Short mmCIF file of C-alpha atoms and ligand atoms in Angstrom, two decimals:
data_model
loop_
_atom_site.label_atom_id
_atom_site.label_comp_id
_atom_site.label_asym_id
_atom_site.label_seq_id
_atom_site.Cartn_x
_atom_site.Cartn_y
_atom_site.Cartn_z
CA MET A 238 -17.76 -94.77 -42.13
CA LYS A 239 -20.40 -92.38 -43.17
CA GLU A 240 -19.30 -89.95 -40.46
CA PHE A 241 -15.78 -90.26 -41.65
CA PHE A 242 -16.72 -89.26 -45.23
CA ALA A 243 -18.91 -86.48 -43.94
CA LYS A 244 -15.93 -85.12 -41.98
CA ILE A 245 -13.66 -85.26 -44.98
CA GLY A 246 -16.35 -83.57 -47.10
CA ALA A 247 -16.75 -80.79 -44.53
CA SER A 248 -12.97 -80.39 -44.26
CA ILE A 249 -12.70 -80.10 -48.13
CA LYS A 250 -15.58 -77.64 -48.05
CA ALA A 251 -13.98 -75.56 -45.33
CA HIS A 252 -10.64 -75.79 -47.04
CA LYS A 253 -12.24 -74.72 -50.39
CA GLY A 254 -13.90 -71.80 -48.71
CA ARG A 255 -10.62 -70.69 -47.19
CA THR A 256 -8.92 -71.10 -50.53
CA ILE A 257 -11.51 -68.99 -52.18
CA ALA A 258 -11.27 -66.40 -49.39
CA ILE A 259 -7.51 -66.36 -49.73
CA SER A 260 -7.75 -66.07 -53.52
CA VAL A 261 -10.25 -63.21 -53.37
CA THR A 262 -8.17 -61.40 -50.78
CA ALA A 263 -5.02 -61.82 -52.84
CA PHE A 264 -6.84 -60.56 -55.90
CA VAL A 265 -8.16 -57.49 -54.11
CA LEU A 266 -4.71 -56.78 -52.70
CA VAL A 267 -3.06 -57.04 -56.13
CA CYS A 268 -5.77 -54.74 -57.57
CA ILE A 269 -5.14 -52.24 -54.81
CA ILE A 270 -1.38 -52.41 -55.32
CA ILE A 271 -1.71 -51.95 -59.10
CA SER A 272 -4.11 -49.04 -58.64
CA LEU A 273 -1.73 -47.39 -56.11
CA CYS A 274 1.22 -47.88 -58.49
CA LEU A 275 -0.72 -46.35 -61.37
CA LEU A 276 -1.97 -43.46 -59.18
CA SER A 277 1.50 -42.73 -57.78
CA ALA A 278 3.00 -42.89 -61.23
CA PHE A 279 0.33 -40.46 -62.49
CA LEU A 280 0.69 -38.14 -59.45
CA PHE A 281 4.45 -38.45 -59.05
CA ASN A 282 4.92 -37.30 -62.58
CA ARG A 283 3.21 -34.04 -61.70
CA LEU A 284 5.05 -33.39 -58.44
CA SER A 285 7.78 -30.76 -58.42
CA GLN A 286 11.43 -31.47 -57.63
CA GLY A 287 14.13 -28.92 -57.27
CA TYR A 288 15.48 -26.07 -55.23
CA VAL A 289 13.90 -23.71 -52.76
CA PRO A 290 16.59 -21.09 -52.99
CA THR A 291 18.16 -19.77 -49.80
CA ASP A 292 18.27 -16.08 -48.87
CA GLU A 293 21.96 -15.99 -49.95
CA GLN A 294 21.02 -17.59 -53.32
CA LEU A 295 18.26 -15.08 -53.83
CA ALA A 296 20.62 -12.15 -53.00
CA ALA A 297 23.05 -13.44 -55.65
CA ALA A 298 20.23 -13.69 -58.22
CA LYS A 299 18.85 -10.25 -57.47
CA GLY A 300 19.71 -7.53 -59.97
CA GLN A 301 20.94 -9.92 -62.70
CA TYR A 302 18.06 -8.90 -64.99
CA LYS A 303 16.34 -5.60 -65.59
CA ARG A 304 13.38 -7.34 -66.97
CA VAL A 305 11.76 -10.65 -67.79
CA VAL A 306 9.69 -11.20 -70.93
CA ILE A 307 7.36 -14.15 -70.90
CA ILE A 308 5.93 -15.55 -74.16
CA GLY A 309 2.94 -17.70 -73.29
CA VAL A 310 1.85 -19.79 -76.27
CA ASP A 311 -1.43 -21.58 -75.65
CA GLY A 312 -1.74 -25.22 -76.72
CA VAL A 313 1.68 -25.72 -78.42
CA GLY A 314 2.73 -28.68 -76.20
CA ASP A 315 6.11 -29.94 -77.33
CA TYR A 316 5.65 -28.80 -80.90
CA PHE A 317 8.41 -26.25 -81.15
CA SER A 318 10.68 -29.29 -81.37
CA HIS A 319 8.87 -30.56 -84.47
CA GLU A 320 8.26 -27.46 -86.53
CA TYR A 321 10.77 -25.23 -88.35
CA THR A 322 11.03 -22.26 -85.93
CA PRO A 323 14.13 -20.16 -86.89
CA ASN A 324 13.20 -17.25 -84.54
CA PHE A 325 12.49 -19.49 -81.53
CA ASP A 326 15.82 -21.19 -82.27
CA ARG A 327 17.77 -17.94 -82.34
CA MET A 328 16.16 -16.61 -79.20
CA PHE A 329 16.48 -19.89 -77.26
CA ASP A 330 19.73 -21.56 -78.38
CA PRO A 331 20.73 -24.40 -75.94
CA ASP A 332 24.37 -24.19 -77.30
CA VAL A 333 24.60 -20.46 -76.44
CA ASN A 334 22.24 -19.09 -73.86
CA ALA A 335 19.15 -21.20 -73.22
CA CYS A 336 17.84 -24.09 -71.17
CA ILE A 337 14.96 -25.96 -72.90
CA THR A 338 12.70 -28.86 -72.20
CA TYR A 339 10.10 -30.29 -74.47
CA THR A 340 9.03 -32.88 -71.97
CA GLY A 341 7.79 -30.67 -69.17
CA THR A 342 4.56 -31.88 -67.63
CA ALA A 343 1.17 -30.17 -67.64
CA VAL A 344 -1.10 -30.55 -64.66
CA TYR A 345 -4.22 -32.69 -65.04
CA PRO A 346 -6.72 -32.07 -66.55
CA THR A 347 -4.85 -30.51 -69.53
CA ILE A 348 -7.17 -27.55 -69.77
CA SER A 349 -6.01 -23.93 -70.22
CA CYS A 350 -7.40 -22.43 -67.03
CA GLU A 351 -6.16 -25.21 -64.74
CA ASN A 352 -2.69 -24.97 -66.21
CA TRP A 353 -2.26 -21.21 -66.48
CA MET A 354 -3.57 -20.99 -62.86
CA SER A 355 -0.99 -23.56 -61.76
CA MET A 356 1.84 -21.85 -63.71
CA PHE A 357 1.11 -18.43 -62.22
CA HIS A 358 0.03 -19.47 -58.68
CA GLY A 359 2.47 -22.32 -58.17
CA VAL A 360 0.04 -24.94 -56.94
CA ARG A 361 -1.90 -27.85 -58.46
CA PRO A 362 -5.52 -27.43 -59.45
CA VAL A 363 -7.05 -29.02 -56.37
CA TYR A 364 -5.35 -26.20 -54.37
CA HIS A 365 -6.19 -23.21 -56.57
CA GLY A 366 -9.64 -24.62 -56.94
CA PHE A 367 -10.11 -24.24 -60.69
CA ILE A 368 -10.66 -27.83 -61.87
CA PHE A 369 -13.02 -29.46 -64.36
CA LYS A 370 -16.19 -27.38 -64.24
CA ASP A 371 -16.41 -24.38 -66.56
CA THR A 372 -13.02 -23.24 -65.48
CA ASN A 373 -12.07 -21.27 -68.60
CA GLN A 374 -15.42 -19.37 -68.41
CA ARG A 375 -14.82 -18.74 -64.75
CA VAL A 376 -11.55 -16.92 -65.29
CA GLU A 377 -12.80 -15.08 -68.37
CA ALA A 378 -15.58 -13.73 -66.12
CA GLY A 379 -12.92 -12.54 -63.67
CA ARG A 380 -13.14 -15.13 -60.90
CA GLN A 381 -9.91 -15.67 -58.97
CA THR A 382 -8.22 -18.14 -56.71
CA ASP A 383 -7.49 -17.22 -53.07
CA THR A 384 -4.80 -14.73 -53.87
CA GLU A 385 -3.95 -14.18 -50.25
CA LYS A 386 -2.98 -17.86 -49.86
CA TYR A 387 -1.74 -18.55 -53.37
CA PRO A 388 -0.44 -15.30 -54.91
CA SER A 389 0.61 -15.28 -58.50
CA PHE A 390 4.36 -14.75 -59.09
CA ILE A 391 3.44 -11.26 -60.28
CA LYS A 392 1.70 -10.40 -57.00
CA GLN A 393 4.52 -11.99 -55.11
CA PHE A 394 7.03 -9.94 -57.05
CA LEU A 395 5.14 -6.68 -56.40
CA SER A 396 4.89 -7.47 -52.70
CA GLN A 397 8.68 -7.40 -52.60
CA TYR A 398 9.18 -4.64 -55.19
CA PRO A 399 6.32 -2.33 -54.57
CA GLU A 400 7.65 0.43 -56.83
CA SER A 401 7.90 -1.80 -59.91
CA LYS A 402 5.50 -2.18 -62.86
CA VAL A 403 4.14 -5.17 -64.79
CA PHE A 404 2.75 -5.31 -68.29
CA SER A 405 0.39 -8.05 -69.48
CA SER A 406 -0.94 -8.38 -73.08
CA CYS A 407 -3.40 -11.15 -73.79
CA THR A 408 -5.18 -12.59 -76.73
CA TRP A 409 -7.14 -14.96 -74.46
CA ARG A 410 -8.60 -12.65 -71.86
CA GLY A 411 -8.86 -15.44 -69.28
CA VAL A 412 -5.29 -14.82 -68.05
CA ASN A 413 -5.67 -11.07 -67.66
CA ASN A 414 -9.19 -11.22 -66.26
CA GLY A 415 -8.90 -14.10 -63.79
CA VAL A 416 -5.44 -15.56 -63.54
CA ILE A 417 -3.54 -12.34 -62.80
CA GLU A 418 -4.70 -10.23 -59.95
CA ASN A 419 -5.87 -6.62 -60.47
CA ASP A 420 -3.43 -3.99 -59.30
CA LYS A 421 -2.79 -0.55 -60.60
CA ARG A 422 0.87 -1.44 -61.02
CA ILE A 423 -0.16 -4.16 -63.50
CA VAL A 424 -1.07 -2.73 -66.92
CA LYS A 425 -3.37 -5.13 -68.78
CA ARG A 426 -4.38 -5.21 -72.40
CA ASN A 427 -6.74 -7.69 -74.03
CA SER A 428 -6.51 -7.95 -77.83
CA ASP A 429 -9.88 -8.49 -79.45
CA ALA A 430 -11.32 -8.40 -82.99
CA GLU A 431 -12.89 -4.94 -82.53
CA GLN A 432 -9.47 -3.45 -81.84
CA ILE A 433 -8.19 -4.99 -85.05
CA TYR A 434 -10.96 -3.28 -87.05
CA ALA A 435 -10.35 -0.02 -85.20
CA PHE A 436 -6.58 -0.15 -85.89
CA MET A 437 -7.14 -0.99 -89.62
CA ASN A 438 -9.60 1.98 -89.82
CA ASN A 439 -7.22 4.32 -87.98
CA GLU A 440 -9.62 4.66 -85.06
CA THR A 441 -8.55 4.98 -81.51
CA MET A 442 -8.20 1.68 -79.67
CA TRP A 443 -9.77 1.70 -76.28
CA SER A 444 -10.07 -1.42 -74.27
CA PRO A 445 -11.65 -0.44 -70.93
CA VAL A 446 -11.88 -2.91 -68.11
CA THR A 447 -15.62 -3.63 -67.63
CA ASP A 448 -17.57 -4.49 -64.56
CA THR A 449 -17.67 -8.17 -65.29
CA GLU A 450 -13.92 -8.29 -65.99
CA CYS A 451 -13.02 -6.86 -62.60
CA GLN A 452 -12.37 -9.38 -59.93
CA ASP A 453 -13.73 -9.11 -56.43
CA ASN A 454 -10.94 -9.89 -54.05
CA TYR A 455 -10.64 -10.90 -50.44
CA LYS A 456 -8.43 -9.42 -47.81
CA THR A 457 -7.83 -10.59 -44.30
CA GLU A 458 -8.80 -8.20 -41.50
CA ASN A 459 -8.55 -9.37 -37.83
CA GLY A 460 -8.43 -12.96 -39.01
CA GLN A 461 -11.65 -12.53 -40.99
CA LYS A 462 -11.99 -12.72 -44.79
CA VAL A 463 -13.41 -9.43 -46.04
CA LEU A 464 -14.77 -8.98 -49.54
CA VAL A 465 -13.32 -6.05 -51.44
CA LYS A 466 -15.66 -5.13 -54.29
CA ALA A 467 -13.49 -4.69 -57.37
CA SER A 468 -16.07 -2.40 -59.03
CA ASN A 469 -14.91 0.27 -56.67
CA LYS A 470 -11.57 0.17 -58.41
CA ILE A 471 -12.72 0.33 -62.06
CA GLU A 472 -11.84 4.01 -62.61
CA GLU A 473 -8.52 3.59 -61.06
CA ILE A 474 -7.68 0.59 -63.22
CA ASN A 475 -9.02 2.13 -66.44
CA ALA A 476 -6.77 5.10 -65.99
CA TYR A 477 -3.98 2.69 -66.82
CA VAL A 478 -5.58 0.81 -69.66
CA GLU A 479 -5.90 3.18 -72.56
CA ALA A 480 -3.04 3.24 -75.08
CA PRO A 481 -3.00 3.08 -78.86
CA VAL A 482 -0.48 0.94 -80.65
CA ALA A 483 2.04 3.17 -82.41
CA ASP A 484 3.46 0.57 -84.84
CA PRO A 485 6.33 2.88 -85.78
CA LYS A 486 7.92 0.36 -88.25
CA GLY A 487 4.58 -0.54 -89.81
CA GLN A 488 5.12 -4.26 -89.35
CA LEU A 489 1.80 -4.77 -87.59
CA ARG A 490 -0.18 -3.03 -90.33
CA GLU A 491 1.73 -4.95 -92.95
CA PHE A 492 0.97 -8.28 -91.38
CA LEU A 493 -2.68 -7.40 -90.77
CA GLU A 494 -3.19 -6.25 -94.34
CA ALA A 495 -1.67 -9.47 -95.67
CA GLN A 496 -3.93 -11.53 -93.38
CA VAL A 497 -7.03 -9.63 -94.53
CA LEU A 498 -6.02 -10.23 -98.14
CA LEU A 499 -5.63 -13.90 -97.47
CA HIS A 500 -8.52 -14.61 -95.20
CA GLY A 501 -10.73 -11.57 -94.72
CA TYR A 502 -11.86 -10.89 -91.19
CA SER A 503 -12.73 -14.47 -90.65
CA ASP A 504 -11.12 -17.51 -89.04
CA GLU A 505 -7.66 -16.04 -88.91
CA THR A 506 -8.59 -12.98 -86.90
CA ILE A 507 -6.97 -14.79 -84.01
CA ALA A 508 -3.59 -14.51 -85.78
CA MET A 509 -4.16 -10.76 -86.13
CA ARG A 510 -5.03 -10.52 -82.44
CA ASP A 511 -1.79 -12.30 -81.54
CA ALA A 512 0.16 -9.82 -83.67
CA LEU A 513 -1.46 -6.92 -81.76
CA THR A 514 -0.65 -8.71 -78.49
CA MET A 515 3.01 -8.98 -79.50
CA GLN A 516 3.32 -5.47 -80.78
CA ARG A 517 1.98 -4.15 -77.48
CA VAL A 518 4.65 -5.99 -75.54
CA ILE A 519 7.39 -4.67 -77.83
CA GLU A 520 6.17 -1.11 -77.42
CA ALA A 521 5.88 -1.54 -73.69
CA ASN A 522 9.62 -2.09 -73.65
CA VAL A 523 11.16 -0.10 -76.47
CA GLU A 524 10.54 3.26 -78.11
CA ALA A 525 11.08 4.33 -81.68
CA TYR A 526 13.27 7.26 -82.84
CA GLU A 527 14.40 8.38 -86.21
CA GLU A 528 18.04 8.47 -87.37
CA ASP A 529 18.91 9.52 -90.93
CA GLY A 530 15.30 8.93 -91.94
CA VAL A 531 15.33 5.33 -90.53
CA VAL A 532 13.09 4.29 -87.71
CA LYS A 533 15.06 2.60 -84.94
CA TYR A 534 14.34 1.13 -81.53
CA ARG A 535 15.93 1.95 -78.22
CA GLU A 536 15.08 1.13 -74.64
CA ARG A 537 11.98 2.93 -73.44
CA SER A 538 12.78 5.84 -71.27
CA ASP A 539 9.43 6.94 -69.80
CA VAL A 540 8.41 3.74 -68.06
CA GLU A 541 10.12 0.45 -67.12
CA TYR A 542 8.25 -2.85 -66.85
CA THR A 543 10.14 -5.48 -64.87
CA ILE A 544 7.78 -8.20 -65.98
CA SER A 545 6.15 -8.28 -69.41
CA TYR A 546 3.80 -11.14 -70.12
CA MET A 547 2.00 -12.10 -73.30
CA HIS A 548 -0.53 -14.71 -74.10
CA LEU A 549 -0.72 -15.86 -77.77
CA ASP A 550 -3.73 -18.00 -78.62
CA GLN A 551 -3.69 -18.99 -82.33
CA VAL A 552 -1.93 -22.32 -81.93
CA ASP A 553 -4.63 -23.60 -79.54
CA HIS A 554 -7.32 -22.37 -81.97
CA ALA A 555 -5.56 -24.23 -84.80
CA GLY A 556 -5.36 -27.34 -82.64
CA HIS A 557 -9.13 -27.29 -82.19
CA SER A 558 -9.80 -26.54 -85.89
CA TYR A 559 -7.26 -28.79 -87.52
CA GLY A 560 -5.63 -31.05 -84.89
CA TYR A 561 -2.13 -31.49 -83.56
CA SER A 562 0.50 -31.89 -86.26
CA LYS A 563 -1.87 -30.99 -89.13
CA PRO A 564 -0.76 -28.32 -91.62
CA GLY A 565 -3.03 -25.63 -90.12
CA TYR A 566 -1.48 -26.27 -86.65
CA ASN A 567 2.07 -26.00 -88.11
CA GLU A 568 1.21 -22.77 -89.85
CA ALA A 569 -0.06 -21.21 -86.64
CA ILE A 570 3.27 -22.13 -85.01
CA SER A 571 5.17 -20.58 -87.88
CA ARG A 572 3.18 -17.39 -87.47
CA VAL A 573 3.96 -17.36 -83.74
CA ASP A 574 7.61 -17.89 -84.58
CA ASN A 575 7.45 -14.93 -86.93
CA LEU A 576 6.10 -12.81 -84.04
CA ILE A 577 9.00 -14.01 -81.83
CA GLY A 578 11.26 -12.70 -84.60
CA TRP A 579 9.68 -9.17 -84.17
CA LEU A 580 10.49 -9.29 -80.45
CA TYR A 581 14.01 -10.61 -81.05
CA ASP A 582 14.82 -7.94 -83.57
CA ALA A 583 13.38 -5.06 -81.52
CA PHE A 584 15.32 -6.09 -78.38
CA GLU A 585 18.50 -6.74 -80.35
CA GLU A 586 18.28 -3.33 -81.98
CA ALA A 587 17.67 -1.64 -78.62
CA GLY A 588 20.64 -3.45 -77.14
CA MET A 589 18.51 -5.05 -74.38
CA PHE A 590 19.51 -8.69 -74.67
CA ASP A 591 22.04 -8.71 -71.88
CA ASP A 592 19.74 -7.65 -69.08
CA THR A 593 16.64 -9.52 -70.23
CA LEU A 594 15.48 -13.02 -69.25
CA PHE A 595 13.32 -14.47 -71.96
CA VAL A 596 10.84 -17.25 -71.06
CA LEU A 597 8.60 -19.32 -73.37
CA CYS A 598 5.90 -21.42 -71.84
CA THR A 599 2.72 -23.26 -72.69
CA ASP A 600 -0.14 -24.82 -70.88
CA HIS A 601 -0.72 -28.10 -72.77
CA GLY A 602 -0.55 -29.66 -76.22
CA HIS A 603 -3.29 -31.19 -78.32
CA ARG A 604 -4.57 -34.65 -79.07
CA LEU A 605 -3.28 -36.51 -82.13
CA PRO A 606 -5.69 -36.34 -85.16
CA GLY A 607 -8.14 -39.16 -85.39
CA GLY A 608 -10.72 -38.50 -82.75
CA HIS A 609 -12.26 -35.35 -81.30
CA LYS A 610 -9.89 -32.37 -81.80
CA ASN A 611 -9.31 -31.26 -78.28
CA HIS A 612 -7.17 -31.48 -75.11
CA GLY A 613 -7.95 -32.19 -71.46
CA LYS A 614 -6.75 -35.82 -71.25
CA ASN A 615 -3.53 -37.54 -70.50
CA THR A 616 -1.87 -38.46 -73.86
CA ASP A 617 1.76 -37.53 -74.38
CA GLU A 618 0.81 -34.95 -76.99
CA GLU A 619 -1.47 -33.19 -74.51
CA VAL A 620 0.73 -33.55 -71.41
CA ASN A 621 4.26 -32.81 -72.75
CA ILE A 622 5.05 -29.07 -72.71
CA THR A 623 7.78 -26.81 -73.85
CA PHE A 624 9.55 -24.56 -71.31
CA ALA A 625 12.47 -22.41 -72.49
CA LEU A 626 14.59 -19.88 -70.70
CA ALA A 627 17.27 -17.64 -72.16
CA GLY A 628 19.43 -15.26 -70.18
CA LYS A 629 22.86 -14.75 -68.62
CA THR A 630 22.22 -16.87 -65.48
CA VAL A 631 20.61 -19.68 -67.34
CA LYS A 632 22.56 -23.00 -67.59
CA LYS A 633 22.71 -23.69 -71.25
CA GLY A 634 21.65 -27.07 -72.67
CA MET A 635 18.60 -29.31 -72.59
CA LEU A 636 17.05 -29.64 -69.17
CA THR A 637 17.61 -33.15 -67.82
CA SER A 638 15.60 -32.86 -64.63
CA ARG A 639 11.88 -32.73 -64.18
CA TYR A 640 9.82 -29.59 -64.98
CA VAL A 641 6.20 -29.43 -64.05
CA ASP A 642 4.24 -26.32 -64.96
CA THR A 643 3.55 -25.52 -61.27
CA ASP A 644 7.36 -24.68 -61.25
CA MET A 645 7.07 -21.59 -63.43
CA ALA A 646 6.24 -19.18 -60.55
CA ALA A 647 9.22 -20.36 -58.52
CA VAL A 648 11.56 -20.19 -61.58
CA ILE A 649 10.70 -16.69 -62.57
CA SER A 650 10.69 -15.47 -58.90
CA TYR A 651 14.19 -16.89 -58.32
CA ALA A 652 15.49 -15.35 -61.58
CA LEU A 653 14.41 -11.91 -60.20
CA GLY A 654 15.73 -12.63 -56.68
CA VAL A 655 12.17 -12.77 -55.32
CA LYS A 656 11.44 -15.11 -52.42
CA ALA A 657 8.81 -17.76 -53.29
CA ALA A 658 5.52 -17.88 -51.43
CA ASP A 659 5.56 -20.57 -48.72
CA SER A 660 2.32 -21.98 -50.13
CA TRP A 661 3.75 -22.72 -53.55
CA GLN A 662 4.35 -26.37 -54.50
CA GLY A 663 6.53 -25.49 -57.46
CA ARG A 664 10.36 -25.56 -57.23
CA VAL A 665 13.28 -24.35 -59.31
CA PRO A 666 14.20 -27.54 -61.23
CA TYR A 667 17.78 -28.85 -60.88
CA GLY A 668 20.19 -27.70 -63.55
CA MET A 669 18.34 -24.58 -64.83
CA PHE A 670 20.55 -21.82 -63.45
CA THR A 671 24.36 -21.54 -63.20
CA LEU A 672 24.33 -19.93 -59.77
CA LEU A 673 22.20 -22.75 -58.32
CA GLY A 674 24.46 -25.52 -59.54
ZN1 ZN B 744 -4.83 -23.78 -73.48
ZN1 ZN B 745 -7.99 -25.22 -76.22
#
């Protein structure tokens, strides 16, 4: 009898053990499945979808635009859809000429360097290698990704159009110094506070590229990576850097004087630097002439930039100072909108709308007020980004397909008829261009 009960006890014990083992295994499996679902939802959201245009499609796109003008607005997220922005609305009108999304996706982490690198070089941060640690400082100091393997869309464009020129005007020098490669065909300007003082005092503005701003690059020789010291090229690069701002209509001076009256040379210097950044892009594309005592703009005749890029930084600064959706943030967006109005008016007066593609892009948004005023995480306000295109080959309306910021390189390349780099992960999202269907 004893033995009988002992057997039953052992059987129950064994059974219990197995039940526990099965329960633990099931629990672990469920955890793994949930983690995989969350991870794939997180990653999938940031994977590109869309076209890799064929040679025929590229040939059809080629020559549609004489130039592309890219307005990079740091840290604005989806906020153009919330704020009153009459100039953005007339430049990018989804009923007339533009394709817009406010729910594009930034790459993670939602930090400037990670995202501008992904936008320009077409790959996610683990590929371009700028992720998490001091990334903004690294590009400001001129570090670069492997540009042989992951060229920026600018480098890719110049490799197929070697005679062309590119202009890049930045308030945050990280993009000029580290994101875009150095090349004598790329004219770079960084707008800093000293230049604002110089301009206000009628002194010459001179923004030479310094040793630390010059990137060392690598080239491949007989299968070996060879370091090319950028410092050898400083003179060559600086020969292209100097240029005063002419401000023929006086709008820059008028704006700066108003800012100084309001704020002095203090917090709002960033707004002044953005105005200088914009004025430089305008003057890179148009020239002034006088007719009946009135200053007018026409297409510039001495030089032609196929790509003009600008980086405006005040919205990001306002996000850090005041927080997403706070009045200071809205005011910064209104000032940027005002600058977009300068660009619109200049191009309209010069009759350059038909052969220009306008692009507005941003790297990330900002966190909702309440906690630490910053970005870098995964909230909707940080991740959702605006991407807007206006031009004659653009399919008008709100974009219904997915746009991830790694797609920007592919989109701009396609619009210019440039073949994308094989290494790029970005695609041309469905429904953005008429010729792609
Ligand atoms: Zn940023
Ligand atoms: Zn920031």
